[in-house]
Coordinates of C-alpha atoms in Angstrom, one line a residue:
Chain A
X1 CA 0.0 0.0 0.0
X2 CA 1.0 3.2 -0.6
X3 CA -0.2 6.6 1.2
X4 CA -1.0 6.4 5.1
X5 CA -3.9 6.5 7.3
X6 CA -5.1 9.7 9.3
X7 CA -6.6 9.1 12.8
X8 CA -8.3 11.6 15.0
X9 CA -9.1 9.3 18.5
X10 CA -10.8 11.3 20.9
X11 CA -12.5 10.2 24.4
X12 CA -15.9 9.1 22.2
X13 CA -15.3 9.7 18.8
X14 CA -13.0 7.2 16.2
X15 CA -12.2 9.8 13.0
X16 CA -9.8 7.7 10.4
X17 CA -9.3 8.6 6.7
X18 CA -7.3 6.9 3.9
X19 CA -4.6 9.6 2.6
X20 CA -2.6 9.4 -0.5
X21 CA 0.8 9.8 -0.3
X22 CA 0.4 13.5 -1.3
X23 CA -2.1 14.2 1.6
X24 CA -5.1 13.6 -0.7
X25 CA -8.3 12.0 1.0
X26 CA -9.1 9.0 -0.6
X27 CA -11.6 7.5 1.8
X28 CA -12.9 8.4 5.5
X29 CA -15.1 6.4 8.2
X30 CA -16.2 6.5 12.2
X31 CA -17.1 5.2 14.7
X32 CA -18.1 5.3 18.3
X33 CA -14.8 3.4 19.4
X34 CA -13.8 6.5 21.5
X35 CA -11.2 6.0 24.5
X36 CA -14.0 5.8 27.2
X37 CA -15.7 3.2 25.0
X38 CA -12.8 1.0 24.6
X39 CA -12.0 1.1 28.2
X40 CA -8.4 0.2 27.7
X41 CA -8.2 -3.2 25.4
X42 CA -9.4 -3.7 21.4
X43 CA -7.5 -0.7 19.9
X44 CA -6.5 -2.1 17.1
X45 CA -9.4 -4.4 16.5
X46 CA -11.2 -0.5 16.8
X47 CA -9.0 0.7 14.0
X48 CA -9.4 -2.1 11.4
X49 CA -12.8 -2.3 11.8
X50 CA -13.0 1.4 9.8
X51 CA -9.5 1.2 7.4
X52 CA -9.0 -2.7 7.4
X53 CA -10.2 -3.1 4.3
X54 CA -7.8 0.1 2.9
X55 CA -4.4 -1.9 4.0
X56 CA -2.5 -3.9 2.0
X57 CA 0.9 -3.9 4.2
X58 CA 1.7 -2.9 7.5
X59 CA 0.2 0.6 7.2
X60 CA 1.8 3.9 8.6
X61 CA -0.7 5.5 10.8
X62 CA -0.3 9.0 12.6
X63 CA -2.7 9.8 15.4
X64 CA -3.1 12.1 17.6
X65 CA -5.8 12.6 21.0
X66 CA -6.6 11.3 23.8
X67 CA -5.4 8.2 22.4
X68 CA -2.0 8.7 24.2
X69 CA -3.2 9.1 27.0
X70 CA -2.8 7.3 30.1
X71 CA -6.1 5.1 29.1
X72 CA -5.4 5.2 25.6
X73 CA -3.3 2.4 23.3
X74 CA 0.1 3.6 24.6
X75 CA 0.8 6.9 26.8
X76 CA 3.2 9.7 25.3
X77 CA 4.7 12.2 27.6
X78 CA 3.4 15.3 27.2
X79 CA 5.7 18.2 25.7
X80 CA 5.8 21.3 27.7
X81 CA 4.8 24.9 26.4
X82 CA 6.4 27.3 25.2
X83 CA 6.6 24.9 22.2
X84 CA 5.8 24.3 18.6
X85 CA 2.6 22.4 18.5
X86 CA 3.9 19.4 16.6
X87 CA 8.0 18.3 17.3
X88 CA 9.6 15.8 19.7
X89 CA 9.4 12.0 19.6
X90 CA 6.3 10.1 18.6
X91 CA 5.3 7.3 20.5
X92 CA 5.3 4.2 18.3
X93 CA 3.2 1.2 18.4
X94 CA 3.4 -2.3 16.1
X95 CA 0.4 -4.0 15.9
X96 CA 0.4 -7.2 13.0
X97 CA -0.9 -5.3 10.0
X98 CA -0.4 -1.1 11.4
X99 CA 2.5 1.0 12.1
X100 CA 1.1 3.5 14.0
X101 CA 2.7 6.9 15.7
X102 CA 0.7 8.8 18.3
X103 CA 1.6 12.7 18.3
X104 CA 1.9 14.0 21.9
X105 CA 0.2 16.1 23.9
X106 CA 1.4 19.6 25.5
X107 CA 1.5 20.5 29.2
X108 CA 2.1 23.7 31.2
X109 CA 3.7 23.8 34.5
X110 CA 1.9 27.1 36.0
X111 CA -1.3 27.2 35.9
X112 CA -0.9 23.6 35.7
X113 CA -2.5 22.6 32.4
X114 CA -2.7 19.7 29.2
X115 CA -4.2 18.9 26.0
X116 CA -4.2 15.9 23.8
X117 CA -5.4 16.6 20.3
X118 CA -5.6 20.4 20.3
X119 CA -2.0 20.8 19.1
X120 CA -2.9 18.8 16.0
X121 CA -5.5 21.2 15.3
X122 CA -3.2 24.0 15.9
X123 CA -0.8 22.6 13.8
X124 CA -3.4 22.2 11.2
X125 CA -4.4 26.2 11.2
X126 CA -0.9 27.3 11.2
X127 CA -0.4 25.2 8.5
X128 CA -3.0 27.3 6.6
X129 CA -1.7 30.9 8.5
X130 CA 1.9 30.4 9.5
X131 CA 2.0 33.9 10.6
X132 CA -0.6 34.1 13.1
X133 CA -0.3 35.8 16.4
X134 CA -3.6 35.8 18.4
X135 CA -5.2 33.7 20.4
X136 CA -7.3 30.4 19.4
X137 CA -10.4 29.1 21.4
X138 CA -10.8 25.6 20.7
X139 CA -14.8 25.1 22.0
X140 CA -16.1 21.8 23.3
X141 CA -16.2 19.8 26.3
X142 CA -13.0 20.9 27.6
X143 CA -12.5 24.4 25.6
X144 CA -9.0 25.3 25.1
X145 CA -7.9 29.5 25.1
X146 CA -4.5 29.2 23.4
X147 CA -2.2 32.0 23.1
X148 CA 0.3 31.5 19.9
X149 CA 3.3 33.7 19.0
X150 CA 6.1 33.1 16.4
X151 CA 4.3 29.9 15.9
X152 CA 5.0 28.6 19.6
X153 CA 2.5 28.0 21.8
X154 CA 3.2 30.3 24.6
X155 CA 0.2 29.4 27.2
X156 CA -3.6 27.8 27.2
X157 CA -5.8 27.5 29.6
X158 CA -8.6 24.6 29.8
X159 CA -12.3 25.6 30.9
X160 CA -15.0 22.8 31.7
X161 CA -17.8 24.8 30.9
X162 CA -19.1 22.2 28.5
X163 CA -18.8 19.6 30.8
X164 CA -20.5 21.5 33.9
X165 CA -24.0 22.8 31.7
X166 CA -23.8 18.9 30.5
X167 CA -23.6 17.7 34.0
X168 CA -26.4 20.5 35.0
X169 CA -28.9 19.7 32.8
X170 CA -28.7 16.2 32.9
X171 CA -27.6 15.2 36.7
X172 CA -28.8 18.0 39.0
X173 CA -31.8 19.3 40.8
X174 CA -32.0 21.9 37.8
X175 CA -32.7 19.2 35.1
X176 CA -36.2 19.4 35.3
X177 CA -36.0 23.5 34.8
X178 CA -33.6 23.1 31.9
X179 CA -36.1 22.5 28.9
X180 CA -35.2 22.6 25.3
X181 CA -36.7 26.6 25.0
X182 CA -34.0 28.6 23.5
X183 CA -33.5 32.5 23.5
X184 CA -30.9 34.4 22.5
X185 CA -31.4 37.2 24.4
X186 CA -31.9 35.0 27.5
X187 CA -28.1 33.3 26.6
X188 CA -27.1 37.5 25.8
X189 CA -28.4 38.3 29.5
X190 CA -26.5 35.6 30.9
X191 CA -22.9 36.4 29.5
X192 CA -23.8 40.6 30.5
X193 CA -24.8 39.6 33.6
X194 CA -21.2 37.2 34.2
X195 CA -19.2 40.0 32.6
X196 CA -19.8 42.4 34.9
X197 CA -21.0 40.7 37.6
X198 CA -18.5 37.2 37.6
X199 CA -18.6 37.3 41.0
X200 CA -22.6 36.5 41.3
X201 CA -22.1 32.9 39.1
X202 CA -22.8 31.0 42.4
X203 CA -26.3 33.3 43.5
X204 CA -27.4 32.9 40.2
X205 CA -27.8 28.7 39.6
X206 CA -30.6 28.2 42.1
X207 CA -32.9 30.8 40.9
X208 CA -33.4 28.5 37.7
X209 CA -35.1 26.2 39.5
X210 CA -37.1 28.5 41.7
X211 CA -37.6 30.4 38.9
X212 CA -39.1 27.0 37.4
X213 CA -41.0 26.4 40.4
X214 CA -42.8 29.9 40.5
X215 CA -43.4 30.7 36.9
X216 CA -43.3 27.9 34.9
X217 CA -41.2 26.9 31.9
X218 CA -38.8 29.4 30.4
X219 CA -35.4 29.6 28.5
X220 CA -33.4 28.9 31.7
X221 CA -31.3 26.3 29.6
X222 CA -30.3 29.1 27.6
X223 CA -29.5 31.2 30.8
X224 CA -27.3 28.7 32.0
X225 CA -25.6 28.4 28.9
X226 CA -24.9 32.0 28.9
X227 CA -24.3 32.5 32.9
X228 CA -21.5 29.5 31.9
X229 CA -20.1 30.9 28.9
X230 CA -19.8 34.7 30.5
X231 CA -18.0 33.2 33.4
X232 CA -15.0 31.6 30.9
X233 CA -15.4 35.0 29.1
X234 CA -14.4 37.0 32.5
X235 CA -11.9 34.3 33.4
X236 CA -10.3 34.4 30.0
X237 CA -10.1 37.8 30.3
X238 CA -6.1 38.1 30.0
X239 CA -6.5 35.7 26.7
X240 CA -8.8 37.9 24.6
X241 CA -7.8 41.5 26.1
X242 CA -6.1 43.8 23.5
X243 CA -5.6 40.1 21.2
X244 CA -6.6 38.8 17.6
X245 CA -8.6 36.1 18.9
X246 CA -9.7 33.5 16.4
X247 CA -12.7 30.7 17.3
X248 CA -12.3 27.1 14.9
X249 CA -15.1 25.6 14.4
X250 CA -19.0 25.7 14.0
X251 CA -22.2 24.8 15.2
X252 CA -23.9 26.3 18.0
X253 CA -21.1 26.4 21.2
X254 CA -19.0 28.7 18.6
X255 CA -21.9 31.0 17.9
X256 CA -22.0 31.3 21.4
X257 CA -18.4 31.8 21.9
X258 CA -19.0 34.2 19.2
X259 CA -21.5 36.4 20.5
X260 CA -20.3 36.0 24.2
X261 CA -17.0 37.5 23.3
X262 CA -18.6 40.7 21.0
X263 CA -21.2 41.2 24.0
X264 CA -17.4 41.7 26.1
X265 CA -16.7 44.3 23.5
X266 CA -13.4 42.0 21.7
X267 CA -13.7 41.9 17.6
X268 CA -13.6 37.9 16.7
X269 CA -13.1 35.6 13.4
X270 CA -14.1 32.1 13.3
X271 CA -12.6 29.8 11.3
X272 CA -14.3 26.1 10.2
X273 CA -12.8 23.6 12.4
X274 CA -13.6 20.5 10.0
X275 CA -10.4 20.5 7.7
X276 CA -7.5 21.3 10.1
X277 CA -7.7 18.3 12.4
X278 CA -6.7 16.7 9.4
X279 CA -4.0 19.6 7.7
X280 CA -2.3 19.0 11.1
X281 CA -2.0 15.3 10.8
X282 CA -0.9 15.4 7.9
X283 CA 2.0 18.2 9.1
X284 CA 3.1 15.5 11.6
X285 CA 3.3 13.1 8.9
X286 CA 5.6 15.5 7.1
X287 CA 7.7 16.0 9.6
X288 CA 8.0 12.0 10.1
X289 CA 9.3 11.8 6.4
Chain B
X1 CA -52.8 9.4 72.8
X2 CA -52.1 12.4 74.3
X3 CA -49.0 14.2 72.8
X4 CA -48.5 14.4 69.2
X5 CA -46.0 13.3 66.3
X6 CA -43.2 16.0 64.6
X7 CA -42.0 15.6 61.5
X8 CA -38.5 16.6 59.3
X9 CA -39.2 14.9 56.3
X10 CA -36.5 15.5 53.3
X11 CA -35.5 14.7 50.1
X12 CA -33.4 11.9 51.5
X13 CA -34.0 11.7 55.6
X14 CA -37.5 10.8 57.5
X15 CA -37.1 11.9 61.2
X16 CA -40.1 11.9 63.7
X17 CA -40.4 12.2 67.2
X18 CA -42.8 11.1 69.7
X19 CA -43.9 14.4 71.8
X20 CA -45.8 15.0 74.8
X21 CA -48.0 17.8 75.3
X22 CA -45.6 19.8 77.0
X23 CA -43.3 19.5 74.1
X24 CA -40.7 16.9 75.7
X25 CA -39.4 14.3 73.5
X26 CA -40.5 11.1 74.5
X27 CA -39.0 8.8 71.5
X28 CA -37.4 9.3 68.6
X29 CA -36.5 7.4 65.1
X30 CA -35.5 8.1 61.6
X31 CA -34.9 6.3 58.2
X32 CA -34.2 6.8 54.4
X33 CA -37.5 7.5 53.4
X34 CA -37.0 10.5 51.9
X35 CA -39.4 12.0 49.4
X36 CA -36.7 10.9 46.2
X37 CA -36.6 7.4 47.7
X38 CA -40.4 7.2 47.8
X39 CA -40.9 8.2 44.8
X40 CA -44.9 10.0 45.5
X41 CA -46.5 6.8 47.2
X42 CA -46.0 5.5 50.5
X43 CA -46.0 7.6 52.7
X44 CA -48.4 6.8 55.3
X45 CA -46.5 2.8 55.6
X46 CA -43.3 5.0 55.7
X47 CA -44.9 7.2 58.5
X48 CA -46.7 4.4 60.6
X49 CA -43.4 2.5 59.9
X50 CA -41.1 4.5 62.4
X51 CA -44.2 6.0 64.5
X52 CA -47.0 3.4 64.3
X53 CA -46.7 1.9 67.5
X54 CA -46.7 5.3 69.2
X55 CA -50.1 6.1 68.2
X56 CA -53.5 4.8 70.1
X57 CA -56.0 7.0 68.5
X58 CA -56.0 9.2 65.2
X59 CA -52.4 11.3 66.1
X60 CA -51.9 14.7 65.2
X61 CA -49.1 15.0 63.3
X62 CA -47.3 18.0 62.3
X63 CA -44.5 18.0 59.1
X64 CA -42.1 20.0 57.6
X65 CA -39.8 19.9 54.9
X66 CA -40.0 18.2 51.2
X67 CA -43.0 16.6 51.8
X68 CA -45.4 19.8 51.1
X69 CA -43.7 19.8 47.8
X70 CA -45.1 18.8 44.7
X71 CA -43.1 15.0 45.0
X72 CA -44.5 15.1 48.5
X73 CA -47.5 14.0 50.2
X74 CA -49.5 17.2 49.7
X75 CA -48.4 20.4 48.3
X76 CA -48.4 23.4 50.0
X77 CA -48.7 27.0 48.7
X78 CA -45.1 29.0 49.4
X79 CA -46.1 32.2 51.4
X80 CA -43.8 34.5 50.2
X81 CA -41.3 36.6 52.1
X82 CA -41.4 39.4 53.9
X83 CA -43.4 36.9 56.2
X84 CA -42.5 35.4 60.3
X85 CA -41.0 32.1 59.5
X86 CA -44.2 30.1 60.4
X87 CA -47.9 31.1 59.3
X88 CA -50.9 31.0 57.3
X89 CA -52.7 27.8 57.0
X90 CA -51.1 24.1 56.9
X91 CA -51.9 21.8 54.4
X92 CA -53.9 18.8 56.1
X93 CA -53.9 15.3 55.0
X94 CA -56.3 12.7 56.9
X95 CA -55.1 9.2 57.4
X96 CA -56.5 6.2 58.7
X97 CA -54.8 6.6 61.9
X98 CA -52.8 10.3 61.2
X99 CA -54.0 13.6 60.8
X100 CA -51.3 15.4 59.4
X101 CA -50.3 19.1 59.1
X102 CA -47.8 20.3 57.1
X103 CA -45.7 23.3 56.9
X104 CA -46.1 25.9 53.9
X105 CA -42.1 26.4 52.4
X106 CA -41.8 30.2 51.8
X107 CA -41.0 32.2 48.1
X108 CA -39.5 35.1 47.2
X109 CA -40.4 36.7 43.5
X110 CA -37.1 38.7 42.4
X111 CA -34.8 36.7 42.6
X112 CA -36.6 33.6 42.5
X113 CA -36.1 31.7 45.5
X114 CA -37.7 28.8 47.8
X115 CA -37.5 27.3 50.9
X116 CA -39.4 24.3 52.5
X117 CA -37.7 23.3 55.5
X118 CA -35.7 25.6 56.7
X119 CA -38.4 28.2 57.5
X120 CA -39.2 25.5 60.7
X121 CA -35.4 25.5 61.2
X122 CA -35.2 29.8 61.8
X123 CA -38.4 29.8 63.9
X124 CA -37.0 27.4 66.1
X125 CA -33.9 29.6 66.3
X126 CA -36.1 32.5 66.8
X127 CA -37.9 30.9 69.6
X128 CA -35.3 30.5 71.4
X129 CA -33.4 34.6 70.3
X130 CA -36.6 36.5 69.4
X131 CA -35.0 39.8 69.1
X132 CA -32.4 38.5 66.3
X133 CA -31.2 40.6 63.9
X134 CA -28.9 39.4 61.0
X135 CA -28.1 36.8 58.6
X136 CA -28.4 33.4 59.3
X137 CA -26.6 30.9 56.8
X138 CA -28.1 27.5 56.9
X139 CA -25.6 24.9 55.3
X140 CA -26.5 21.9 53.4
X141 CA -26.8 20.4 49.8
X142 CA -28.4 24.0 48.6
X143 CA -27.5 26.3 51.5
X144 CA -29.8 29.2 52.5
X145 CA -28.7 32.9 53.4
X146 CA -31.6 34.1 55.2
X147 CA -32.0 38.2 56.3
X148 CA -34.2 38.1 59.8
X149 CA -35.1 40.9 61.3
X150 CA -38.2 42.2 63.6
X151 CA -39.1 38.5 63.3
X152 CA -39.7 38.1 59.9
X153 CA -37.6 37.1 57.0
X154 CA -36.5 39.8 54.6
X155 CA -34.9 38.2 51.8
X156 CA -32.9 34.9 51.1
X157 CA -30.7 33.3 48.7
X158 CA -29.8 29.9 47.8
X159 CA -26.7 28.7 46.9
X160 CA -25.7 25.0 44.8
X161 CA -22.6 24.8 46.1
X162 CA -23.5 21.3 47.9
X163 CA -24.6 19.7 45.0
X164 CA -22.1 21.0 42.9
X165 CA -19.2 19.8 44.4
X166 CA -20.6 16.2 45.2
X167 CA -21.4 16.1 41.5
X168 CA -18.0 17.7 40.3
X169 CA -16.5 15.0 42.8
X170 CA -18.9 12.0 41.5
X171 CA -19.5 12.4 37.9
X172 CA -16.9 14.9 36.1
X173 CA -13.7 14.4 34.8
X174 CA -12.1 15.9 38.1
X175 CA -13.5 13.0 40.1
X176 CA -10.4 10.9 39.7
X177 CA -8.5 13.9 41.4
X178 CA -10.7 14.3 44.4
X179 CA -9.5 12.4 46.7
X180 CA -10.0 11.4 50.7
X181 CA -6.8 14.0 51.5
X182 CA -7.7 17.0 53.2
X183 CA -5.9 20.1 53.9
X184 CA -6.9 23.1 55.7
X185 CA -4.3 25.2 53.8
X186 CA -5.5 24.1 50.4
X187 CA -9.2 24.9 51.2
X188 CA -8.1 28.4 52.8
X189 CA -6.3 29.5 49.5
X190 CA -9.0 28.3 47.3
X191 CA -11.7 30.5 49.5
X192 CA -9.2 33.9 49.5
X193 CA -8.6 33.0 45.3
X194 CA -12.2 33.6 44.6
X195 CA -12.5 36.2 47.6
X196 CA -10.1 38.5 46.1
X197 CA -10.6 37.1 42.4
X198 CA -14.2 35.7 41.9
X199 CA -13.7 35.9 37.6
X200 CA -11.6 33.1 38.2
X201 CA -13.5 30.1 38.8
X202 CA -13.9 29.3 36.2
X203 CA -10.4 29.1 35.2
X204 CA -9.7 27.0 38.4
X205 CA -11.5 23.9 37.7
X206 CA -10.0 22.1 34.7
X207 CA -6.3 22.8 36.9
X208 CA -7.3 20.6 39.5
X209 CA -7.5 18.0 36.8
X210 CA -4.1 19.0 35.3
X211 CA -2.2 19.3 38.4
X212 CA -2.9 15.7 39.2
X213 CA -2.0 14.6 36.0
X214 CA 1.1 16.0 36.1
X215 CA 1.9 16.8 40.0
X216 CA 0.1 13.6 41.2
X217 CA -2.2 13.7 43.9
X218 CA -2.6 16.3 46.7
X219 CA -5.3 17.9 48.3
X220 CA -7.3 18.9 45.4
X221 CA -10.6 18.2 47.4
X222 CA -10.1 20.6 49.5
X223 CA -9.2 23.3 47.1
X224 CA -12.4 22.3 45.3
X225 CA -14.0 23.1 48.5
X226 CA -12.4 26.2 49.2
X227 CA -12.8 27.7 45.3
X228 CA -16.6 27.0 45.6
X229 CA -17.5 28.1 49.2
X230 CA -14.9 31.4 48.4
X231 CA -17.5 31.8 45.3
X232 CA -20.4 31.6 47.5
X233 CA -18.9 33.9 50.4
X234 CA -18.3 36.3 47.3
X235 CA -21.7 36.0 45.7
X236 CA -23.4 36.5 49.3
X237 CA -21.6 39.4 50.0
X238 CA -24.8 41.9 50.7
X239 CA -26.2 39.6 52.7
X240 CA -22.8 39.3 55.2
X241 CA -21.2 42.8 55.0
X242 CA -22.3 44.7 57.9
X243 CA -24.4 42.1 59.6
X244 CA -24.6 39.9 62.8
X245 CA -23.9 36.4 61.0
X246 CA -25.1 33.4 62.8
X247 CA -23.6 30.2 61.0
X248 CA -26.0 27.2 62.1
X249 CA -24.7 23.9 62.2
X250 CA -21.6 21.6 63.3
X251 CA -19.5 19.4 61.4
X252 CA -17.2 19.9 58.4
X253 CA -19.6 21.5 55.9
X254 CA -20.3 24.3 59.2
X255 CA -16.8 24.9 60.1
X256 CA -15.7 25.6 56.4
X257 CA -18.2 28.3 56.3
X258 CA -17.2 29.7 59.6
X259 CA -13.5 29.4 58.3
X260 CA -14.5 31.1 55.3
X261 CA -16.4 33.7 56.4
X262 CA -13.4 34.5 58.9
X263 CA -11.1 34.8 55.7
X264 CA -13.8 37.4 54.1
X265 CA -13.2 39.0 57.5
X266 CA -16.3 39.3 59.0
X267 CA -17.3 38.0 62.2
X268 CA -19.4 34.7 62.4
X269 CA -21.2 33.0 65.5
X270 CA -22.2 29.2 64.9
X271 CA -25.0 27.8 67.2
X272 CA -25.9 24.0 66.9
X273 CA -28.7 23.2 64.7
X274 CA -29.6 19.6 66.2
X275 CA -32.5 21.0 68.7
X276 CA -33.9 24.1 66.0
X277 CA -36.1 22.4 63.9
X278 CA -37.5 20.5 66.6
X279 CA -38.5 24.0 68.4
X280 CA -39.8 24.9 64.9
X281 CA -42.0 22.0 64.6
X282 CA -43.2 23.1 68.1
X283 CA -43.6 26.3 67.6
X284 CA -46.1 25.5 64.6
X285 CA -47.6 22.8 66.8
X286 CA -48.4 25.8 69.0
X287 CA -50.0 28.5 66.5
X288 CA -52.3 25.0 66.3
X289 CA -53.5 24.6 69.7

């Protein structure tokens, strides 16, 4: 076989694509086979259930996420910042039919911080913008604020805000007030109310459900989301302040990354997320040849 | 019977006591059947379970807590505050071999609040210090602030902070860095952080997941602790600056209030709150009689 095989292997997502050797796609597939799904055996079995059928000899793969972690196929130290996103050793695994190289991760010492998978990404926009100096916010589960000079990462910082409205609406007493009504200008009151109040995040939570309680059904899911997303705003503060500040990706969380950051008075781009995942594995390849 | 039957029934504790007339305790007895366990039938076997063989004839009972709610036996209207902790009619519910009276919670409109419960608990305080004047601070799994004055209740505010950090420390991604070790120091410079820096809560969390990683584990509980009840003492601010604060309570949740409070720097008494709801549930048992 010639070309290599892509693989972006989150915590519950498998992403693999068939490359050329000139870093065209020739095939995709995914699957559910995330790290939390595997629960530590059947990697490979995982893997050639999607590109088996694409390998003719034992296949180069390059992957990068949470995949090297500690629960993932085979753990790679983390490199820390200030660093280029991609560089150092890759981790190497033999499996019968698959080469594979896992891309590590970057930590920081103070505030202590990591990622797994972001750098890829990063890697991947540079790749497009070598010149950029900003900052990137990375939005999902765990949203990443990454400040990049000189095309070093000089500092991130990790929010859980995904995780926390996930785990409010669907494991706490305000689950029942947390319907699927949505209003922008409830989400728009939220982030004002964080930016210039951050201090009232705590008062705030309970009145959802008394709210609930005493008049009924309203967009408190969308007041959460907003009383969240202000909070990281305010936090982020030394991030965005006075800085290009660029959001990748799409969907709703970046709209409200989006508007949450113009309601704090910062200009923002956004910048699709899809292709750069890949542009980034593909940089590592490069680098590996 | 002479005597009658009191009643602290919660979303997770059943407590009753066998009273005489004069208001001494005579038994006493408790289980899990709380209004979650129940799940909206039962009650009366639950009741009769613990008290049944105290009763002779049709016993008065009188109830406070979860069990006016809507998931509870029978709902009662809030009255809503300014209002004395105890008043207007109890909801009645007519056994076979009960007749029951139970509390009504209290509301407040802007911001949305409620109580059922703790109202019982602050006119038992206030029956035994009726010329209070302050802010009482009621800990538990949604802790109250509660503004008394000239015997009624001004305003309160509830606060998640319970909840959140047993479901930060059960079900998130930090969980596996929450440990059983404790230290007083961490919690103290987590509760000055977000005293003198409230913005940066947000910021805080996803470190305690980091630092494990790559520090191993340390105290990180107790930081936890201190970052959220430092949020809290932030956010309750106009209800502690300038007032006689009354913490009641013992134990560990109690004490880190007290400690916390004493970092904001304002003074804070603590008085036990074993024997308060008990006077509560007499003092309603007297506005009966």
């Amino acid at each position: 076989m010639s070309g290599w095989i892509a693989v972006d292997w989150g915590t519950s997502r498998l992403r693999v694509w068939r490359m050329s050797d000139a870093n065209d796609v020739l095939d995709a597939a995914e699957s559910d086979d995330g790290i939390s799904t595997l629960g530590g055996t059947g990697f490979e079995a995982a893997l050639l259930a999607l590109a088996g059928d694409w390998i003719e000899d034992p296949a180069p793969v390059v992957a990068c996420g949470m995949i090297g972690s500690r629960q993932g196929w085979a753990e790679t130290a983390y490199r820390p910042v200030p660093a280029t996103p991609l560089g150092g050793p890759m981790t190497r695994v033999s499996g019968d039919r698959l080469s594979l190289a896992i891309i590590p991760g970057l930590s920081q010492a103070a505030p202590p911080d990591v990622m797994r998978g972001e750098e890829t990404q990063i890697a991947g926009f540079l790749s497009l913008d070598d010149g950029f100096d900003g900052v990137l916010v990375l939005p999902g589960t765990h949203t990443k604020w990454v400040h990049v000079s000189a095309g070093e990462i000089v500092s991130f910082r990790s929010f859980m805000t995904g995780e926390l409205f996930a785990l409010l609406r669907t494991r706490s007493t305000l689950a029942p007030a947390l319907g699927e009504q949505w209003s922008d200008a409830a989400f728009d009151e939220g982030v004002a109310e964080m930016i210039s109040h951050p201090e009232r995040l705590a008062a705030k939570l309970f009145g959802l459900r008394a709210g609930h309680l005493l008049e009924g059904p309203g967009p408190a899911a969308a007041t959460l989301s907003g009383l969240l997303t202000g909070s990281e705003i305010a936090a982020a503060k030394s991030y965005w302040l006075g800085r290009r500040v660029v959001v990748l990706g799409d969907g709703q969380l970046t709209e409200g990354y989006t508007r949450a950051l113009g309601a704090a008075g910062t200009p923002v781009e956004s910048a699709p997320s899809s292709d750069i995942t890949l542009a980034g594995l593909a940089a590592a390849r490069g680098l590996e040849t």
